[in-house]
Tab-separated table of C-alpha atoms and ligand atoms in Angstrom:
chain	number	residue	atom	x	y	z
Z	1	MET	CA	0.019	-0.033	-0.002
Z	2	PRO	CA	1.444	3.394	-0.924
Z	3	ILE	CA	1.554	5.941	1.898
Z	4	ARG	CA	-1.218	8.418	1.271
Z	5	THR	CA	-1.972	11.809	2.856
Z	6	ILE	CA	-4.190	11.517	5.842
Z	7	ILE	CA	-7.031	13.819	4.948
Z	8	GLU	CA	-9.613	15.653	7.000
Z	9	PRO	CA	-12.370	12.994	7.471
Z	10	PHE	CA	-15.187	15.420	6.643
Z	11	LYS	CA	-16.332	17.946	4.065
Z	12	ILE	CA	-17.420	21.416	4.900
Z	13	LYS	CA	-21.056	22.417	4.806
Z	14	THR	CA	-21.087	25.768	6.629
Z	15	VAL	CA	-18.270	28.303	6.486
Z	16	GLU	CA	-17.298	31.270	8.689
Z	17	PRO	CA	-15.172	33.999	7.153
Z	18	ILE	CA	-11.970	35.056	8.856
Z	19	ARG	CA	-10.602	38.594	8.729
Z	20	TRP	CA	-7.189	39.959	7.767
Z	21	THR	CA	-5.662	42.944	9.618
Z	22	THR	CA	-2.515	44.858	8.721
Z	23	ARG	CA	0.579	44.777	10.815
Z	24	ALA	CA	0.083	48.409	11.779
Z	25	GLU	CA	-3.455	47.600	12.989
Z	26	ARG	CA	-2.168	44.650	14.979
Z	27	GLU	CA	0.473	46.802	16.675
Z	28	GLU	CA	-2.262	49.123	17.844
Z	29	LEU	CA	-4.672	46.279	18.832
Z	30	LEU	CA	-1.936	44.644	20.827
Z	31	ARG	CA	-1.170	47.898	22.715
Z	32	GLN	CA	-4.857	48.264	23.425
Z	33	ALA	CA	-4.971	44.672	24.682
Z	34	HIS	CA	-2.051	45.365	27.060
Z	35	TYR	CA	-0.077	42.607	25.335
Z	36	ASN	CA	-2.512	39.956	26.705
Z	37	LEU	CA	-4.162	38.079	23.908
Z	38	PHE	CA	-7.173	37.170	26.059
Z	39	LEU	CA	-8.071	40.822	25.823
Z	40	LEU	CA	-8.271	40.837	21.994
Z	41	SER	CA	-11.547	40.746	20.114
Z	42	SER	CA	-11.826	37.484	18.144
Z	43	GLU	CA	-12.666	39.496	15.008
Z	44	ASP	CA	-9.097	40.817	15.051
Z	45	VAL	CA	-7.698	37.319	15.061
Z	46	LEU	CA	-6.983	35.447	11.792
Z	47	ILE	CA	-6.243	31.944	13.094
Z	48	ASP	CA	-7.352	31.366	16.666
Z	49	LEU	CA	-5.271	28.761	18.483
Z	50	LEU	CA	-6.007	30.184	21.960
Z	51	THR	CA	-7.844	27.037	22.930
Z	52	ASP	CA	-9.345	23.749	21.741
Z	53	SER	CA	-12.074	24.288	24.289
Z	54	GLY	CA	-15.621	24.951	23.103
Z	55	THR	CA	-14.275	25.754	19.647
Z	56	ALA	CA	-15.062	22.507	17.834
Z	57	ALA	CA	-17.105	22.424	14.590
Z	58	MET	CA	-20.167	20.383	15.221
Z	59	SER	CA	-21.246	17.667	12.833
Z	60	THR	CA	-24.545	17.370	10.892
Z	61	ARG	CA	-25.521	14.600	13.308
Z	62	GLN	CA	-24.961	16.896	16.269
Z	63	TRP	CA	-26.959	19.771	14.779
Z	64	ALA	CA	-29.761	17.298	13.981
Z	65	ALA	CA	-29.716	16.018	17.524
Z	66	MET	CA	-29.972	19.531	18.843
Z	67	MET	CA	-33.311	19.874	17.174
Z	68	GLN	CA	-34.562	17.017	19.315
Z	69	GLY	CA	-33.601	18.785	22.518
Z	70	ASP	CA	-36.205	18.334	25.254
Z	71	GLU	CA	-36.188	21.549	27.246
Z	72	SER	CA	-38.250	20.252	30.171
Z	73	TYR	CA	-37.014	21.458	33.525
Z	74	ALA	CA	-37.127	18.004	35.151
Z	75	GLY	CA	-36.741	14.491	33.789
Z	76	SER	CA	-35.860	15.661	30.290
Z	77	ARG	CA	-35.547	12.977	27.570
Z	78	SER	CA	-32.323	14.706	26.457
Z	79	PHE	CA	-30.814	14.061	29.918
Z	80	GLU	CA	-31.656	10.360	29.555
Z	81	ARG	CA	-29.929	10.241	26.222
Z	82	PHE	CA	-26.929	12.151	27.573
Z	83	ARG	CA	-26.700	9.847	30.687
Z	84	ARG	CA	-26.780	6.753	28.477
Z	85	ALA	CA	-24.035	8.098	26.164
Z	86	VAL	CA	-21.840	9.061	29.149
Z	87	GLN	CA	-22.362	5.769	30.956
Z	88	ALA	CA	-21.625	3.685	27.861
Z	89	ILE	CA	-18.083	5.084	27.862
Z	90	PHE	CA	-17.341	6.135	31.441
Z	91	GLY	CA	-19.398	3.497	33.256
Z	92	TYR	CA	-19.927	5.426	36.532
Z	93	ARG	CA	-23.169	5.137	38.496
Z	94	HIS	CA	-23.995	8.835	38.778
Z	95	VAL	CA	-23.799	11.357	35.900
Z	96	ILE	CA	-24.200	14.941	36.965
Z	97	PRO	CA	-24.338	17.533	34.164
Z	98	ALA	CA	-22.619	20.924	34.622
Z	99	HIS	CA	-22.185	23.920	32.395
Z	100	GLN	CA	-18.476	23.196	31.906
Z	101	GLY	CA	-15.505	21.442	33.449
Z	102	ARG	CA	-14.717	23.947	36.156
Z	103	ALA	CA	-18.286	23.846	37.537
Z	104	ALA	CA	-17.840	20.052	37.999
Z	105	GLU	CA	-14.494	20.744	39.613
Z	106	ARG	CA	-15.894	23.279	42.028
Z	107	ILE	CA	-18.644	20.881	43.123
Z	108	LEU	CA	-16.320	17.912	43.455
Z	109	PHE	CA	-13.721	19.754	45.490
Z	110	SER	CA	-16.143	21.627	47.711
Z	111	VAL	CA	-17.761	18.286	48.622
Z	112	MET	CA	-14.537	16.245	49.028
Z	113	CYS	CA	-11.902	18.672	50.315
Z	114	LYS	CA	-11.430	20.633	53.489
Z	115	LYS	CA	-8.757	23.109	54.713
Z	116	GLY	CA	-5.334	21.409	55.070
Z	117	ASP	CA	-6.032	18.663	52.585
Z	118	VAL	CA	-3.718	17.824	49.650
Z	119	VAL	CA	-4.876	16.778	46.209
Z	120	PRO	CA	-2.231	15.002	44.078
Z	121	ASN	CA	-2.596	15.098	40.280
Z	122	ASN	CA	-0.114	14.547	37.438
Z	123	THR	CA	-0.556	18.265	36.720
Z	124	HIS	CA	-3.481	20.410	37.727
Z	125	PHE	CA	-4.874	22.594	34.963
Z	126	ASP	CA	-5.212	26.266	36.030
Z	127	THR	CA	-8.913	26.102	36.952
Z	128	THR	CA	-8.444	22.774	38.697
Z	129	ARG	CA	-5.636	24.132	40.813
Z	130	ALA	CA	-7.679	27.247	41.546
Z	131	ASN	CA	-10.736	25.211	42.586
Z	132	VAL	CA	-8.615	22.964	44.841
Z	133	GLU	CA	-7.142	26.021	46.478
Z	134	HIS	CA	-10.539	27.707	46.743
Z	135	ALA	CA	-11.716	24.743	48.786
Z	136	GLY	CA	-8.772	25.389	51.148
Z	137	ALA	CA	-6.672	22.448	49.963
Z	138	GLU	CA	-3.236	22.271	48.418
Z	139	ALA	CA	-2.767	21.146	44.802
Z	140	ALA	CA	0.347	18.877	44.381
Z	141	ASP	CA	1.696	18.227	40.862
Z	142	LEU	CA	3.442	14.827	40.707
Z	143	VAL	CA	4.086	14.244	37.017
Z	144	ILE	CA	7.124	11.958	36.236
Z	145	ALA	CA	10.483	13.743	35.739
Z	146	GLU	CA	10.325	13.159	31.967
Z	147	GLY	CA	7.081	15.161	31.894
Z	148	ARG	CA	9.006	18.240	33.028
Z	149	ASP	CA	11.659	17.861	30.379
Z	150	PRO	CA	10.431	19.328	27.072
Z	151	ALA	CA	13.042	17.398	25.064
Z	152	SER	CA	12.233	13.924	26.507
Z	153	THR	CA	10.426	11.675	24.030
Z	154	HIS	CA	8.974	9.329	26.690
Z	155	PRO	CA	5.736	7.910	25.154
Z	156	PHE	CA	3.637	8.684	28.278
Z	157	LYS	CA	4.994	11.926	29.647
Z	158	GLY	CA	1.643	12.532	31.361
Z	159	ASN	CA	2.266	9.653	33.815
Z	160	LEU	CA	2.113	10.306	37.532
Z	161	ASP	CA	5.155	9.574	39.595
Z	162	VAL	CA	3.904	6.683	41.673
Z	163	ALA	CA	6.837	6.760	44.131
Z	164	ALA	CA	6.267	10.466	44.713
Z	165	LEU	CA	2.631	9.697	45.380
Z	166	GLU	CA	3.534	7.090	48.036
Z	167	GLN	CA	5.969	9.545	49.651
Z	168	LEU	CA	3.335	12.351	49.702
Z	169	ILE	CA	0.792	10.081	51.365
Z	170	ALA	CA	3.377	8.942	53.924
Z	171	ARG	CA	4.401	12.514	54.601
Z	172	VAL	CA	0.984	14.183	55.026
Z	173	GLY	CA	-1.023	11.179	56.135
Z	174	ARG	CA	-3.833	9.375	54.339
Z	175	GLU	CA	-6.570	11.391	56.102
Z	176	ARG	CA	-5.352	14.571	54.406
Z	177	VAL	CA	-5.557	13.183	50.899
Z	178	PRO	CA	-9.284	13.063	50.072
Z	179	LEU	CA	-8.725	11.972	46.383
Z	180	VAL	CA	-6.071	11.493	43.745
Z	181	MET	CA	-6.584	12.857	40.220
Z	182	LEU	CA	-5.198	11.901	36.835
Z	183	THR	CA	-5.549	14.417	33.971
Z	184	ILE	CA	-5.866	12.685	30.636
Z	185	THR	CA	-4.208	14.034	28.581
Z	186	ASN	CA	-1.910	16.193	30.720
Z	187	ASN	CA	-2.747	19.575	29.294
Z	188	SER	CA	-0.457	21.792	31.344
Z	189	GLY	CA	2.401	19.390	30.695
Z	190	GLY	CA	2.130	19.443	26.904
Z	191	GLY	CA	-1.051	17.416	26.115
Z	192	GLN	CA	0.855	14.265	26.908
Z	193	PRO	CA	-0.953	10.979	27.542
Z	194	VAL	CA	-1.129	8.731	30.622
Z	195	SER	CA	-0.743	5.010	30.090
Z	196	ILE	CA	-3.164	2.363	31.304
Z	197	GLU	CA	-0.204	0.789	33.117
Z	198	ASN	CA	0.421	3.983	35.046
Z	199	ALA	CA	-3.273	4.479	35.862
Z	200	ARG	CA	-3.354	0.910	37.176
Z	201	ALA	CA	-0.258	1.547	39.413
Z	202	VAL	CA	-1.876	4.733	40.749
Z	203	ARG	CA	-5.064	2.802	41.333
Z	204	ALA	CA	-3.149	0.187	43.359
Z	205	VAL	CA	-1.659	2.857	45.628
Z	206	CYS	CA	-5.073	4.520	46.072
Z	207	GLN	CA	-6.699	1.147	46.874
Z	208	ARG	CA	-4.039	0.319	49.438
Z	209	HIS	CA	-4.739	3.575	51.268
Z	210	GLY	CA	-8.513	3.666	50.636
Z	211	ILE	CA	-8.288	6.890	48.603
Z	212	PRO	CA	-10.648	7.412	45.665
Z	213	LEU	CA	-9.186	7.993	42.158
Z	214	TYR	CA	-10.834	10.506	39.877
Z	215	PHE	CA	-10.030	11.389	36.269
Z	216	ASP	CA	-9.945	14.885	34.772
Z	217	ALA	CA	-11.194	13.367	31.563
Z	218	CYS	CA	-11.308	16.380	29.193
Z	219	ARG	CA	-9.240	14.755	26.399
Z	220	PHE	CA	-9.896	11.101	27.208
Z	221	ALA	CA	-10.418	10.118	23.528
Z	222	GLU	CA	-7.061	11.507	22.446
Z	223	ASN	CA	-5.506	9.810	25.409
Z	224	ALA	CA	-7.127	6.510	24.398
Z	225	TYR	CA	-5.783	6.842	20.846
Z	226	PHE	CA	-2.213	7.444	22.153
Z	227	ILE	CA	-2.570	4.234	24.216
Z	228	LYS	CA	-3.633	2.364	21.068
Z	229	LEU	CA	-0.563	3.701	19.173
Z	230	ARG	CA	1.975	3.395	21.937
Z	231	GLU	CA	1.048	0.945	24.742
Z	232	PRO	CA	1.860	-2.742	24.136
Z	233	GLY	CA	-1.270	-4.900	23.987
Z	234	TYR	CA	-3.684	-2.156	22.888
Z	235	GLN	CA	-3.173	-2.046	19.095
Z	236	ASN	CA	-6.225	-4.136	18.381
Z	237	LYS	CA	-8.598	-2.490	20.845
Z	238	THR	CA	-10.958	0.304	19.815
Z	239	PRO	CA	-10.524	3.754	21.458
Z	240	LYS	CA	-13.806	3.195	23.148
Z	241	GLU	CA	-12.697	-0.114	24.705
Z	242	ILE	CA	-9.484	1.571	25.874
Z	243	ALA	CA	-11.388	4.482	27.416
Z	244	GLN	CA	-13.743	2.018	29.153
Z	245	GLU	CA	-10.764	0.127	30.587
Z	246	MET	CA	-9.241	3.373	31.826
Z	247	PHE	CA	-12.353	4.674	33.505
Z	248	ALA	CA	-12.997	1.313	35.189
Z	249	LEU	CA	-9.840	1.998	37.228
Z	250	GLY	CA	-11.410	5.072	38.827
Z	251	ASP	CA	-14.224	6.054	41.148
Z	252	GLY	CA	-15.405	8.989	39.111
Z	253	CYS	CA	-14.391	11.955	36.888
Z	254	THR	CA	-14.805	15.520	35.964
Z	255	MET	CA	-15.258	16.310	32.330
Z	256	SER	CA	-15.320	19.393	30.094
Z	257	ALA	CA	-17.429	18.405	27.103
Z	258	LYS	CA	-15.928	21.423	25.381
Z	259	LYS	CA	-12.963	19.291	24.406
Z	260	ASP	CA	-13.496	15.581	23.583
Z	261	GLY	CA	-17.233	16.034	23.893
Z	262	LEU	CA	-16.974	18.008	20.593
Z	263	ALA	CA	-19.532	20.517	21.980
Z	264	ASN	CA	-19.378	24.271	22.367
Z	265	ILE	CA	-20.433	24.216	26.011
Z	266	GLY	CA	-21.045	21.598	28.735
Z	267	GLY	CA	-19.492	19.229	31.142
Z	268	PHE	CA	-20.224	16.684	33.796
Z	269	LEU	CA	-19.195	15.079	37.031
Z	270	CYS	CA	-19.351	11.339	37.623
Z	271	THR	CA	-19.087	9.226	40.770
Z	272	ASN	CA	-19.857	5.720	42.001
Z	273	ASP	CA	-20.371	7.002	45.533
Z	274	ASP	CA	-24.098	7.365	46.298
Z	275	ALA	CA	-23.642	9.651	49.311
Z	276	LEU	CA	-21.241	11.960	47.489
Z	277	ALA	CA	-23.579	12.084	44.525
Z	278	GLN	CA	-26.406	13.266	46.780
Z	279	GLN	CA	-24.279	16.046	48.217
Z	280	GLU	CA	-23.092	17.007	44.771
Z	281	LYS	CA	-26.614	17.197	43.387
Z	282	ASP	CA	-27.745	19.355	46.300
Z	283	LEU	CA	-24.883	21.772	45.571
Z	284	LEU	CA	-25.651	21.604	41.847
Z	285	ILE	CA	-29.227	22.804	42.480
Z	286	LEU	CA	-27.912	25.739	44.426
Z	287	THR	CA	-25.762	27.187	41.643
Z	288	GLU	CA	-26.008	25.193	38.404
Z	289	GLY	CA	-29.486	23.912	38.012
Z	290	TYR	CA	-31.658	20.846	38.555
Z	291	PRO	CA	-29.735	17.515	38.122
Z	292	THR	CA	-31.336	16.685	34.808
Z	293	TYR	CA	-29.930	19.733	33.108
Z	294	GLY	CA	-27.125	21.203	35.329
Z	295	GLY	CA	-27.061	24.640	33.652
Z	296	LEU	CA	-27.329	23.341	30.144
Z	297	ALA	CA	-30.129	23.415	27.619
Z	298	GLY	CA	-31.564	20.059	26.568
Z	299	ARG	CA	-30.147	20.644	23.081
Z	300	ASP	CA	-26.615	20.940	24.574
Z	301	LEU	CA	-27.061	17.591	26.246
Z	302	GLU	CA	-28.039	16.118	22.869
Z	303	ALA	CA	-24.967	17.633	21.151
Z	304	ILE	CA	-22.703	16.175	23.814
Z	305	ALA	CA	-24.264	12.728	23.648
Z	306	VAL	CA	-23.434	12.543	19.935
Z	307	GLY	CA	-20.090	14.338	20.249
Z	308	LEU	CA	-18.751	11.832	22.795
Z	309	GLU	CA	-19.377	9.008	20.310
Z	310	GLU	CA	-17.858	10.902	17.357
Z	311	ALA	CA	-14.737	11.801	19.348
Z	312	LEU	CA	-13.996	8.070	19.695
Z	313	GLU	CA	-14.256	7.303	15.918
Z	314	GLU	CA	-10.868	6.034	14.644
Z	315	ASP	CA	-10.870	7.998	11.413
Z	316	TYR	CA	-11.426	11.184	13.388
Z	317	LEU	CA	-8.763	10.344	15.989
Z	318	ARG	CA	-6.179	9.365	13.402
Z	319	TYR	CA	-6.648	12.671	11.593
Z	320	ARG	CA	-6.651	14.580	14.868
Z	321	ILE	CA	-3.422	13.177	16.273
Z	322	VAL	CA	-1.650	13.197	12.897
Z	323	SER	CA	-2.683	16.785	12.062
Z	324	THR	CA	-1.514	18.120	15.402
Z	325	ALA	CA	1.837	16.284	14.960
Z	326	TYR	CA	2.091	17.792	11.421
Z	327	LEU	CA	2.357	21.285	12.882
Z	328	GLY	CA	4.938	20.150	15.493
Z	329	GLN	CA	7.045	18.299	12.930
Z	330	HIS	CA	7.219	21.181	10.488
Z	331	ILE	CA	8.393	23.701	13.003
Z	332	SER	CA	10.693	21.385	14.981
Z	333	ASP	CA	12.361	20.247	11.756
Z	334	GLN	CA	13.518	23.860	11.357
Z	335	GLY	CA	14.891	24.041	14.878
Z	336	VAL	CA	11.983	25.517	16.834
Z	337	PRO	CA	12.097	23.990	20.297
Z	338	ILE	CA	8.786	22.304	21.138
Z	339	VAL	CA	7.622	19.951	23.769
Z	340	GLN	CA	8.282	16.532	22.324
Z	341	PRO	CA	6.581	14.395	21.292
Z	342	PRO	CA	3.656	16.449	19.936
Z	343	GLY	CA	0.618	16.440	22.205
Z	344	GLY	CA	-2.913	15.440	21.249
Z	345	HIS	CA	-4.673	18.776	21.067
Z	346	ALA	CA	-1.836	21.240	20.875
Z	347	ILE	CA	1.791	22.021	20.099
Z	348	TYR	CA	3.701	23.683	22.884
Z	349	ILE	CA	6.670	25.879	21.921
Z	350	ASP	CA	9.364	25.955	24.626
Z	351	ALA	CA	9.645	29.720	25.054
Z	352	ARG	CA	12.638	29.547	27.459
Z	353	ARG	CA	14.640	27.911	24.695
Z	354	PHE	CA	13.148	29.975	21.902
Z	355	LEU	CA	14.033	33.212	23.779
Z	356	PRO	CA	16.968	32.240	26.054
Z	357	HIS	CA	17.757	35.954	26.570
Z	358	VAL	CA	14.368	36.594	28.183
Z	359	PRO	CA	14.316	35.363	31.859
Z	360	PRO	CA	11.096	33.733	33.171
Z	361	ALA	CA	10.337	36.818	35.287
Z	362	GLN	CA	10.018	38.719	32.002
Z	363	PHE	CA	7.424	36.319	30.608
Z	364	PRO	CA	9.114	34.766	27.567
Z	365	GLY	CA	5.897	32.904	26.687
Z	366	VAL	CA	3.763	36.050	26.708
Z	367	ALA	CA	6.426	37.844	24.623
Z	368	LEU	CA	6.473	35.043	21.990
Z	369	ALA	CA	2.682	34.823	21.847
Z	370	ALA	CA	2.435	38.586	21.280
Z	371	GLU	CA	4.992	38.278	18.477
Z	372	LEU	CA	3.040	35.487	16.639
Z	373	TYR	CA	0.018	37.758	16.726
Z	374	LEU	CA	1.995	40.723	15.380
Z	375	GLU	CA	3.566	38.671	12.616
Z	376	GLY	CA	0.508	36.802	11.353
Z	377	GLY	CA	-2.643	37.423	13.373
Z	378	ILE	CA	-2.326	34.092	15.168
Z	379	ARG	CA	-3.614	33.830	18.736
Z	380	SER	CA	-1.984	31.358	21.092
Z	381	VAL	CA	-1.724	31.205	24.858
Z	382	GLU	CA	1.069	31.283	27.402
Z	383	ILE	CA	1.233	28.381	29.820
Z	384	GLY	CA	4.014	29.456	32.129
Z	385	THR	CA	5.062	32.162	34.572
Z	386	LEU	CA	2.082	34.430	33.912
Z	387	MET	CA	-0.384	31.572	34.366
Z	388	PHE	CA	1.252	29.754	37.314
Z	389	GLY	CA	3.583	32.303	38.853
Z	390	ALA	CA	6.771	31.010	40.410
Z	391	ASN	CA	5.251	27.449	40.347
Z	392	ALA	CA	5.777	27.265	36.579
Z	393	ALA	CA	8.212	24.508	35.687
Z	394	MET	CA	8.303	25.676	32.053
Z	395	ASP	CA	7.345	28.677	29.947
Z	396	LEU	CA	5.369	27.339	27.030
Z	397	VAL	CA	3.347	28.863	24.216
Z	398	ARG	CA	0.476	26.571	23.396
Z	399	LEU	CA	-0.946	26.440	19.878
Z	400	ALA	CA	-4.224	24.572	20.608
Z	401	ILE	CA	-5.982	23.252	17.612
Z	402	PRO	CA	-9.795	23.524	17.544
Z	403	ARG	CA	-11.371	20.217	16.536
Z	404	ARG	CA	-12.436	19.908	12.848
Z	405	VAL	CA	-12.053	23.647	12.285
Z	406	TYR	CA	-8.856	24.432	10.380
Z	407	THR	CA	-7.525	22.709	7.263
Z	408	GLN	CA	-3.978	21.811	6.374
Z	409	SER	CA	-3.410	25.104	4.515
Z	410	HIS	CA	-4.355	27.053	7.622
Z	411	ILE	CA	-1.740	25.076	9.460
Z	412	ASP	CA	0.864	25.589	6.661
Z	413	TYR	CA	0.291	29.326	7.163
Z	414	VAL	CA	0.863	28.973	10.917
Z	415	VAL	CA	4.088	27.141	10.252
Z	416	GLU	CA	5.306	29.960	7.954
Z	417	ILE	CA	4.558	32.633	10.580
Z	418	ILE	CA	6.329	30.736	13.381
Z	419	LEU	CA	9.401	30.298	11.182
Z	420	GLU	CA	9.476	34.028	10.380
Z	421	VAL	CA	9.423	34.849	14.091
Z	422	TRP	CA	12.061	32.233	14.732
Z	423	LYS	CA	14.425	33.980	12.282
Z	424	ARG	CA	14.285	37.256	14.199
Z	425	ARG	CA	14.002	35.833	17.719
Z	426	GLU	CA	16.994	37.734	19.051
Z	427	GLN	CA	15.196	41.014	18.679
Z	428	ILE	CA	12.228	39.944	20.822
Z	429	ARG	CA	12.110	41.607	24.291
Z	430	GLY	CA	10.444	40.578	27.560
Z	431	LEU	CA	7.515	42.285	29.288
Z	432	LYS	CA	6.590	43.538	32.737
Z	433	LEU	CA	3.266	43.327	34.570
Z	434	THR	CA	1.266	46.528	35.140
Z	435	TYR	CA	-1.880	44.875	36.566
Z	436	GLN	CA	-2.767	41.516	38.036
Z	437	ALA	CA	-5.886	40.018	39.638
Z	438	PRO	CA	-5.581	38.060	42.938
Z	439	PHE	CA	-6.166	34.690	41.255
Z	440	LEU	CA	-6.190	33.273	37.686
Z	441	ARG	CA	-4.297	36.463	36.833
Z	442	HIS	CA	-3.404	35.443	33.221
Z	443	PHE	CA	-7.014	36.070	32.004
Z	444	THR	CA	-6.938	39.833	32.834
Z	445	ALA	CA	-3.310	40.715	33.340
Z	446	ARG	CA	-1.937	43.881	31.664
Z	447	LEU	CA	1.640	44.093	30.529
Z	448	GLU	CA	4.007	46.382	28.727
Z	449	PRO	CA	7.273	45.799	26.792
Z	450	LEU	CA	10.530	46.340	28.713
C	1	F0G	N1	-9.244	20.377	33.073
C	1	F0G	C1	-8.414	20.477	32.036
C	1	F0G	C2	-7.300	19.478	31.830
C	1	F0G	C3	-8.612	21.476	31.052
C	1	F0G	O1	-7.836	21.605	30.027
C	1	F0G	C4	-9.713	22.410	31.292
C	1	F0G	C5	-9.939	23.517	30.395
C	1	F0G	C6	-10.513	22.218	32.399
C	1	F0G	C7	-10.250	21.214	33.285
C	1	F0G	C8	-11.700	23.127	32.701
C	1	F0G	O2	-12.712	22.958	31.785
C	1	F0G	O3	-12.938	25.124	30.598
C	1	F0G	O4	-14.794	23.489	30.589
C	1	F0G	O5	-14.200	24.770	32.637
C	1	F0G	N2	-9.108	23.894	29.500
C	1	F0G	C9	-9.268	24.935	28.509
C	1	F0G	C10	-8.006	25.130	27.808
C	1	F0G	C11	-9.907	26.137	29.001
C	1	F0G	O6	-7.872	26.063	27.056
C	1	F0G	O7	-7.070	24.274	27.934
C	1	F0G	P1	-13.767	24.148	31.369
């Protein structure tokens, strides 16, 4: 068989124009946005790689399902369909809808954590860390050492360091660890997968100490496909079977359906614990909504039910993983330092190595992201010192790829722009903060060039 191009496994039925700006306009827009790309208007962005969250293109099947949304307040048919779709993959007893991942996180941590607790995770995402801390607990990141080394090509760089987990439990005591979390894939660490073997080892430690294991499941389908490609014994299993095997190791999960749910909004919380589920539903009613809609419209629940199934289709996952790697390959072949190997949903440029003359305190990731916007109207996001403060192990610029949205020629353009900026990297200067909020400061921070 000749090697053929892996093409987008869809054709386009609806299009949305994108808008060019001039460099002079972008200079002014960037100044007005205080060098923080979150503060730009999306109309002024040509290719938006800020996030893969809530930005997917929905399929004809999803749009058709939305028309069947049952908008009843209680006992909606759409909730039943949603619950069945979630349980078929995740397998947990209770499925609690929420408007997005962080709502599920807030409910989970407010019910399970108290002041002085410690929550281990391979790496907490920003909202996850903030919600753990908001509940008075400490968020401990225990990813394996390879996961902190951008150049390491370990196949499962999202794995949790099992020895470090044992040590942490021994140090703080089992009663201060209300749950352990595994983030699949590890977004803040480069979109890197966690192996079934690692999840099983984490499970064994949790079981020994009687600690529940939860998944942050946002990108579970991409994680399952990496397992199929890389973990011995999984080549002949379907992504769905792999996902089922993974979730069977846990006691529950939080999920943002804005990622591998292929939906524009939504999320959920699952648990096998009846007593916890009751407390979670009570809290849900207080702020999110009745447990058969959780802050979502019936049509959203329908879109998620279909999206979860489509995200596990092999044609889709092959295209998804290969097209993300395509971007990584084409820039790293020219010397641009990226987190290797390419992640599932995004490519992460190592800004500390791209701009070695800009120290972390001068936000090399923010400086590089600003430059990519100036050069070509591309919006990316810093995951580094601005996002995590002095906790940041790396300064990365994430180019997150919305699902089913951009074609190969869009990505070829992105490659060209990155290589232009790479050529004149020595002229790029760092930035200083002029305003910051008390938490999650990266969303609203203001900066100016040094
Ligand atoms: N967990 C992980 C690993 C995430 O990546 C995100 C969101 C969340 C939880 C929270 O979900 O946004 O639905 O409330 N990540 C987005 C991103 C925002 O750009 O990576 P949410």
